Amino acid sequence: MTGRLEGKTAIVVGAGQTPGATIGNGRSTTVRFGREGARVICADHRVDSAGETADSIRRAGGDAFAIEAEVTDEHSMADLIAASLRRLDRIDILHNNVGIGTGDAGATSITGEAWDRIMDVNLKGVVLAGKHALPSMREAGSGVILDVSSIAAACSVDIVAYKSSKAAVDAYPGTGDRKRLARHSGQQHHARAHQDADGHRDLRRCRLRPGRSPRGALHHRRVPRRRRWPGHPRGLTHVSRTPERA
């Protein structure tokens, strides 16, 4: 390993693993973060599974802790960030990997219950994690937020809730609170927000450029798939076609 994240800290939300022979994006990214030198918080609503991920990092000589977290509950997410700051002192990377599609269906078949559950997990979880992590990143003057999107957001697929939730995740980094990083308290903040569509689409990169006015501080561009940077999940993990894990 190259040690690209030596001295960095990271939270991976969805660091556990559903039963099966494959390894999902959450666990593979978390393990790679640890191998690259980051101190990692492994967060998952299945804390036993998150603990297994943390154990694998520690066995390899890394530093990792497991914390139980429920992405649809704001108090739980606030507690996750607070506990992470107590252990790590700062947050350099927040990786939101949780996603589900259980009960999804077409436009005339989707139930209200399934729609609400999928949107809560896939979108609300991203919003709540970012809401509570951003203040510490602003205070530190740096940070990276990584959200897992999906090619389903751009394809015509008959899973309307999942598709809509991922399309909303695509929109969120460039339009929500993160876009106003440079306007907080009249200061500029060296922070970035990225989204990854499981390696199938170009990644939209939203970065804050130092030395520019808040109004012009955000620069949006399409980043070709072949270009990766430290902290980007595809730059740090072996390619896995397994979907993100709930």
mmCIF file of C-alpha atoms in Angstrom, residues 94 96 122-135 138 145-149 164-181 192-195 204 206 218 220:
data_model
loop_
_atom_site.group_PDB
_atom_site.id
_atom_site.type_symbol
_atom_site.label_atom_id
_atom_site.label_comp_id
_atom_site.label_asym_id
_atom_site.label_seq_id
_atom_site.Cartn_x
_atom_site.Cartn_y
_atom_site.Cartn_z
ATOM 1 C CA LEU A 94 -16.978 11.018 5.351
ATOM 2 C CA ASN A 96 -21.797 7.563 2.789
ATOM 3 C CA ASN A 122 -30.694 6.318 0.503
ATOM 4 C CA LEU A 123 -31.217 10.084 0.644
ATOM 5 C CA LYS A 124 -32.047 11.174 4.172
ATOM 6 C CA GLY A 125 -29.041 9.248 5.464
ATOM 7 C CA VAL A 126 -26.728 11.234 3.171
ATOM 8 C CA VAL A 127 -28.270 14.531 4.243
ATOM 9 C CA LEU A 128 -28.105 13.796 7.979
ATOM 10 C CA ALA A 129 -24.512 12.548 7.876
ATOM 11 C CA GLY A 130 -23.383 15.613 5.966
ATOM 12 C CA LYS A 131 -25.358 17.966 8.177
ATOM 13 C CA HIS A 132 -23.577 16.840 11.320
ATOM 14 C CA ALA A 133 -20.104 16.291 9.820
ATOM 15 C CA LEU A 134 -19.839 19.601 7.982
ATOM 16 C CA PRO A 135 -19.451 21.889 11.014
ATOM 17 C CA ARG A 138 -15.628 23.888 8.336
ATOM 18 C CA ILE A 145 -17.464 13.844 1.522
ATOM 19 C CA LEU A 146 -17.989 10.799 -0.691
ATOM 20 C CA ASP A 147 -21.505 9.671 -1.622
ATOM 21 C CA VAL A 148 -22.245 6.499 -3.573
ATOM 22 C CA SER A 149 -24.673 7.077 -6.429
ATOM 23 C CA SER A 164 -35.174 8.684 -7.708
ATOM 24 C CA SER A 165 -33.162 8.458 -4.502
ATOM 25 C CA LYS A 166 -29.873 8.139 -6.391
ATOM 26 C CA ALA A 167 -30.803 10.950 -8.765
ATOM 27 C CA ALA A 168 -31.366 13.087 -5.673
ATOM 28 C CA VAL A 169 -27.959 12.058 -4.309
ATOM 29 C CA ASP A 170 -26.465 13.177 -7.641
ATOM 30 C CA ALA A 171 -28.083 16.578 -7.226
ATOM 31 C CA TYR A 172 -27.338 17.052 -3.529
ATOM 32 C CA PRO A 173 -23.556 17.706 -3.540
ATOM 33 C CA GLY A 174 -23.882 20.635 -5.935
ATOM 34 C CA THR A 175 -27.003 22.285 -4.629
ATOM 35 C CA GLY A 176 -27.434 21.832 -0.884
ATOM 36 C CA ASP A 177 -25.575 22.958 2.212
ATOM 37 C CA ARG A 178 -22.267 21.797 0.795
ATOM 38 C CA LYS A 179 -22.505 24.407 -1.964
ATOM 39 C CA ARG A 180 -22.567 27.033 0.751
ATOM 40 C CA LEU A 181 -19.342 25.858 2.380
ATOM 41 C CA ARG A 192 -14.836 18.754 -1.501
ATOM 42 C CA ALA A 193 -17.951 16.741 -2.213
ATOM 43 C CA HIS A 194 -17.853 13.806 -4.623
ATOM 44 C CA GLN A 195 -20.278 11.221 -5.881
ATOM 45 C CA ARG A 204 -19.118 15.257 -10.819
ATOM 46 C CA CYS A 206 -17.451 19.970 -6.580
ATOM 47 C CA LEU A 218 -17.166 26.579 -6.214
ATOM 48 C CA HIS A 220 -17.922 22.350 -11.129
#
